[in-house]
Amino acid sequence: MRIGIIGGSGLYKIEGVEIIKEIEINTPFGKPSDNYIYAKYKNFEIFFLSRHSREHSIPPHKINFRANIYGFKLLNVERIIGVSAVGGITKKPGEIVITSDFIDFSKRVNTFYDGKKVIHIDVSEPFCPILRNCLIESSKKLNIDVHSFGVYVQTEGPRLETPSEIKMFRMMGADVVGMTLVSEAILSRELEICYAGINVVTNYAAGIEGKKLTTKEVIENMNKNLYKVQSIILNAFDFIPVERNCPCSKALEDTNM
Ligand code: HPA
């Protein structure tokens, strides 16, 4: 089974995971953020991609999301787990959220279908229900507390939000805020790849604590919780069924107008 993981570069240095090689990919949409790191764990084949590149040099609004996701398609990856740092609106720093829905406030063209073909992808269930459930079951087995539901609001970035924006997002039902996960979820669905997000709340969103948000706080809290995320993900593999019977695998059926 081939599984893709998108996240920070610290993510793939996990005990028990054997790194085999780096794979450089070119796509019709340009170059992905970095080479894919091909690794093995038990009988699973894992492809890691560093979302912002390993040098952390690509800001959220400059990420070539289409190339990143298309690269996974070329590698025959059918399932992707996205790991992200998020600001907490209804959730607290240190908490982990397996997102169940999203609101998109970014200004990007989050589609592969902007040519002649008119495709409207269904996102009634925006994250793969099976893959989400594997992460939730894995957390239960490991006794790690996670929120099994949560709405992720995506902003364009790279700036953080204003207190009024966060107030508005809260009224709309958002639980966490970030700049990347929604683009990945939509593009994966458009290529019939399963996608689930596991998010670490690294800070209170703007205006909640009334203090300045710092990148230091985000990095420190992410690193503090990385081992939990790594354990949840690796342990989740055992719950993933070989056959895909989720809506994602048939996402392109009945979409062409
Ligand atoms: N806002 C947007 N993205 C983020 C935040 C935040 O507060 N924290 C981590 N990523």
Short mmCIF file of N, CA, C and O in Angstrom, two decimals, residues 22 31 66 86 134 145 166 176-177 193 209 226 231 234:
data_model
loop_
_atom_site.label_atom_id
_atom_site.label_comp_id
_atom_site.label_asym_id
_atom_site.label_seq_id
_atom_site.Cartn_x
_atom_site.Cartn_y
_atom_site.Cartn_z
N GLU A 22 15.44 9.43 -2.48
CA GLU A 22 14.69 10.64 -2.84
C GLU A 22 14.23 10.49 -4.29
O GLU A 22 14.97 9.98 -5.12
N LYS A 31 7.09 22.14 -10.83
CA LYS A 31 7.84 21.33 -9.86
C LYS A 31 7.18 21.34 -8.48
O LYS A 31 6.74 22.40 -8.01
N ARG A 66 -0.78 22.25 -6.92
CA ARG A 66 -1.16 21.34 -8.01
C ARG A 66 -0.01 20.37 -8.32
O ARG A 66 -0.22 19.16 -8.47
N VAL A 86 -1.87 24.66 13.14
CA VAL A 86 -3.03 25.55 12.99
C VAL A 86 -3.18 26.46 14.19
O VAL A 86 -2.71 26.15 15.29
N CYS A 134 -9.41 5.98 10.38
CA CYS A 134 -8.19 5.24 10.73
C CYS A 134 -7.34 6.05 11.71
O CYS A 134 -6.78 5.51 12.66
N ASP A 145 -5.44 11.78 23.15
CA ASP A 145 -6.68 12.55 22.94
C ASP A 145 -6.61 13.34 21.64
O ASP A 145 -5.64 14.06 21.41
N ILE A 166 -10.91 36.55 12.92
CA ILE A 166 -11.08 35.33 13.75
C ILE A 166 -12.49 35.31 14.37
O ILE A 166 -13.14 34.26 14.42
N VAL A 176 -10.45 25.81 13.70
CA VAL A 176 -9.01 26.06 13.57
C VAL A 176 -8.75 26.82 12.28
O VAL A 176 -9.55 26.77 11.35
N VAL A 177 -7.60 27.50 12.24
CA VAL A 177 -7.27 28.29 11.05
C VAL A 177 -5.86 27.95 10.57
O VAL A 177 -4.96 27.77 11.37
N ILE A 193 -7.85 10.95 -5.03
CA ILE A 193 -6.94 10.48 -3.99
C ILE A 193 -7.60 10.77 -2.64
O ILE A 193 -8.15 11.86 -2.43
N GLU A 209 -5.99 35.66 22.90
CA GLU A 209 -5.20 35.92 24.11
C GLU A 209 -4.81 37.38 24.23
O GLU A 209 -4.30 37.80 25.26
N LEU A 226 5.03 16.62 17.82
CA LEU A 226 5.32 15.84 16.61
C LEU A 226 5.32 14.34 16.86
O LEU A 226 4.80 13.56 16.05
N SER A 231 3.22 8.94 15.85
CA SER A 231 2.70 7.66 16.36
C SER A 231 1.31 7.41 15.83
O SER A 231 0.98 6.29 15.43
N LEU A 234 1.62 6.38 11.99
CA LEU A 234 2.18 5.04 11.73
C LEU A 234 1.24 3.94 12.19
O LEU A 234 1.02 2.95 11.50
#
